[in-house]
Amino acid sequence: MSTHFSVSIHCLLLLAEGAPERMTSTLIASSINTNPVVVRRIMSRLKQAGLVDSSPGARGFRLSMSSTNINLKMIYEATKDEGPLFAIHTDSNHNCEVGKNIDALLDGLYTVAEEKIQAFFETVTLRDLEQALQQRVEHQSSSV
């Protein structure tokens, strides 16, 4: 799994925090510590999924719906790379009993695992993460 999922969550949390104002890719990139081009690529995928909005003539991005209506499965689906969540090495020695069978053995296992992860992701909203973030920030402020 690439970092697109975690970076996407980061972007969406920033947009939720700044709502209803728009945020530029430069501002978002400064929080992620990356290039604005990377942010624009990710935001393009999130826009295609209907999670963010951007308009010609209006600079920046904003959430296209309430954070209570966005769940992690939606974000995962929008940002996942081609192929399965868990990749299996492809150059096994087929003269070995393990090498000959590892693909079939792990493929079913990984398929079930990904289904369970996606079912869990469906239960967690962006709003849940906002609240968890707020609690962490408050805890950090009180312990200083």
GROMACS .gro file of C-alpha atoms in nm:
model
  144
    1MET     CA    1   0.000   0.000   0.000
    2SER     CA    2   0.133   0.342  -0.090
    3THR     CA    3   0.104   0.652   0.126
    4HIS     CA    4  -0.183   0.789  -0.087
    5PHE     CA    5  -0.441   0.672   0.167
    6SER     CA    6  -0.279   0.839   0.468
    7VAL     CA    7  -0.198   1.156   0.270
    8SER     CA    8  -0.560   1.167   0.151
    9ILE     CA    9  -0.686   1.144   0.508
   10HIS     CA   10  -0.444   1.422   0.604
   11CYS     CA   11  -0.578   1.642   0.321
   12LEU     CA   12  -0.940   1.576   0.410
   13LEU     CA   13  -0.883   1.647   0.779
   14LEU     CA   14  -0.729   1.981   0.687
   15LEU     CA   15  -1.029   2.062   0.466
   16ALA     CA   16  -1.269   1.959   0.742
   17GLU     CA   17  -1.083   2.176   0.991
   18GLY     CA   18  -1.092   2.474   0.755
   19ALA     CA   19  -1.453   2.428   0.639
   20PRO     CA   20  -1.631   2.597   0.479
   21GLU     CA   21  -1.332   2.790   0.342
   22ARG     CA   22  -1.132   2.656   0.049
   23MET     CA   23  -0.768   2.555   0.089
   24THR     CA   24  -0.502   2.575  -0.176
   25SER     CA   25  -0.277   2.285  -0.265
   26THR     CA   26   0.020   2.495  -0.148
   27LEU     CA   27  -0.127   2.536   0.199
   28ILE     CA   28  -0.218   2.167   0.221
   29ALA     CA   29   0.126   2.066   0.093
   30SER     CA   30   0.294   2.271   0.366
   31SER     CA   31   0.119   2.062   0.631
   32ILE     CA   32   0.206   1.733   0.460
   33ASN     CA   33   0.558   1.852   0.384
   34THR     CA   34   0.532   1.766   0.017
   35ASN     CA   35   0.503   1.934  -0.320
   36PRO     CA   36   0.169   2.096  -0.418
   37VAL     CA   37   0.170   1.886  -0.735
   38VAL     CA   38   0.142   1.571  -0.522
   39VAL     CA   39  -0.154   1.724  -0.340
   40ARG     CA   40  -0.325   1.820  -0.665
   41ARG     CA   41  -0.290   1.462  -0.795
   42ILE     CA   42  -0.444   1.320  -0.481
   43MET     CA   43  -0.717   1.585  -0.477
   44SER     CA   44  -0.799   1.496  -0.835
   45ARG     CA   45  -0.870   1.138  -0.728
   46LEU     CA   46  -1.075   1.259  -0.432
   47LYS     CA   47  -1.270   1.492  -0.659
   48GLN     CA   48  -1.346   1.208  -0.903
   49ALA     CA   49  -1.485   1.013  -0.606
   50GLY     CA   50  -1.706   1.308  -0.512
   51LEU     CA   51  -1.531   1.376  -0.181
   52VAL     CA   52  -1.389   1.720  -0.259
   53ASP     CA   53  -1.492   2.010  -0.472
   54SER     CA   54  -1.291   2.253  -0.678
   55SER     CA   55  -1.422   2.496  -0.934
   56PRO     CA   56  -1.270   2.693  -1.218
   57GLY     CA   57  -1.216   3.048  -1.102
   58ALA     CA   58  -1.233   2.954  -0.733
   59ARG     CA   59  -0.891   2.876  -0.591
   60GLY     CA   60  -0.854   2.574  -0.371
   61PHE     CA   61  -1.046   2.274  -0.251
   62ARG     CA   62  -1.319   2.203   0.001
   63LEU     CA   63  -1.514   1.902   0.117
   64SER     CA   64  -1.809   1.828  -0.108
   65MET     CA   65  -2.011   1.681   0.182
   66SER     CA   66  -2.014   1.672   0.558
   67SER     CA   67  -1.731   1.483   0.727
   68THR     CA   68  -1.996   1.263   0.890
   69ASN     CA   69  -2.086   1.133   0.543
   70ILE     CA   70  -1.730   1.045   0.440
   71ASN     CA   71  -1.596   0.713   0.561
   72LEU     CA   72  -1.252   0.559   0.532
   73LYS     CA   73  -1.370   0.302   0.278
   74MET     CA   74  -1.470   0.586   0.042
   75ILE     CA   75  -1.124   0.741   0.084
   76TYR     CA   76  -0.951   0.406   0.040
   77GLU     CA   77  -1.147   0.328  -0.277
   78ALA     CA   78  -1.065   0.672  -0.418
   79THR     CA   79  -0.693   0.650  -0.353
   80LYS     CA   80  -0.593   0.285  -0.368
   81ASP     CA   81  -0.339   0.174  -0.620
   82GLU     CA   82  -0.411  -0.086  -0.884
   83GLY     CA   83  -0.399  -0.437  -0.754
   84PRO     CA   84  -0.462  -0.590  -0.416
   85LEU     CA   85  -0.388  -0.430  -0.080
   86PHE     CA   86  -0.136  -0.703  -0.002
   87ALA     CA   87   0.092  -0.795  -0.289
   88ILE     CA   88   0.244  -1.138  -0.328
   89HIS     CA   89   0.600  -1.167  -0.459
   90THR     CA   90   0.586  -1.300  -0.812
   91ASP     CA   91   0.917  -1.475  -0.873
   92SER     CA   92   0.880  -1.791  -0.664
   93ASN     CA   93   1.071  -2.107  -0.743
   94HIS     CA   94   0.808  -2.346  -0.879
   95ASN     CA   95   1.040  -2.642  -0.818
   96CYS     CA   96   0.984  -2.584  -0.447
   97GLU     CA   97   0.658  -2.701  -0.280
   98VAL     CA   98   0.621  -2.368  -0.096
   99GLY     CA   99   0.717  -2.162  -0.399
  100LYS     CA  100   0.473  -2.353  -0.618
  101ASN     CA  101   0.179  -2.298  -0.379
  102ILE     CA  102   0.242  -1.967  -0.206
  103ASP     CA  103   0.036  -1.758  -0.451
  104ALA     CA  104  -0.281  -1.966  -0.411
  105LEU     CA  105  -0.231  -1.999  -0.037
  106LEU     CA  106  -0.192  -1.628   0.029
  107ASP     CA  107  -0.432  -1.502  -0.238
  108GLY     CA  108  -0.741  -1.632  -0.057
  109LEU     CA  109  -0.611  -1.519   0.280
  110TYR     CA  110  -0.532  -1.170   0.155
  111THR     CA  111  -0.869  -1.140  -0.018
  112VAL     CA  112  -1.051  -1.213   0.308
  113ALA     CA  113  -0.825  -0.972   0.499
  114GLU     CA  114  -0.889  -0.689   0.253
  115GLU     CA  115  -1.266  -0.747   0.270
  116LYS     CA  116  -1.253  -0.725   0.650
  117ILE     CA  117  -1.039  -0.411   0.640
  118GLN     CA  118  -1.281  -0.245   0.399
  119ALA     CA  119  -1.578  -0.343   0.617
  120PHE     CA  120  -1.402  -0.183   0.915
  121PHE     CA  121  -1.311   0.128   0.712
  122GLU     CA  122  -1.680   0.166   0.630
  123THR     CA  123  -1.755   0.211   1.003
  124VAL     CA  124  -1.507   0.496   1.059
  125THR     CA  125  -1.598   0.845   0.939
  126LEU     CA  126  -1.383   1.146   0.874
  127ARG     CA  127  -1.575   1.309   1.159
  128ASP     CA  128  -1.458   1.029   1.392
  129LEU     CA  129  -1.099   1.111   1.298
  130GLU     CA  130  -1.162   1.484   1.348
  131GLN     CA  131  -1.284   1.415   1.700
  132ALA     CA  132  -0.989   1.188   1.776
  133LEU     CA  133  -0.753   1.455   1.646
  134GLN     CA  134  -0.918   1.721   1.862
  135GLN     CA  135  -0.880   1.498   2.168
  136ARG     CA  136  -0.510   1.442   2.094
  137VAL     CA  137  -0.451   1.815   2.049
  138GLU     CA  138  -0.634   1.896   2.374
  139HIS     CA  139  -0.436   1.628   2.559
  140GLN     CA  140  -0.108   1.763   2.422
  141SER     CA  141  -0.204   2.118   2.523
  142SER     CA  142  -0.297   2.014   2.875
  143SER     CA  143   0.025   1.821   2.931
  144VAL     CA  144   0.246   2.118   2.848
   0.00000   0.00000   0.00000
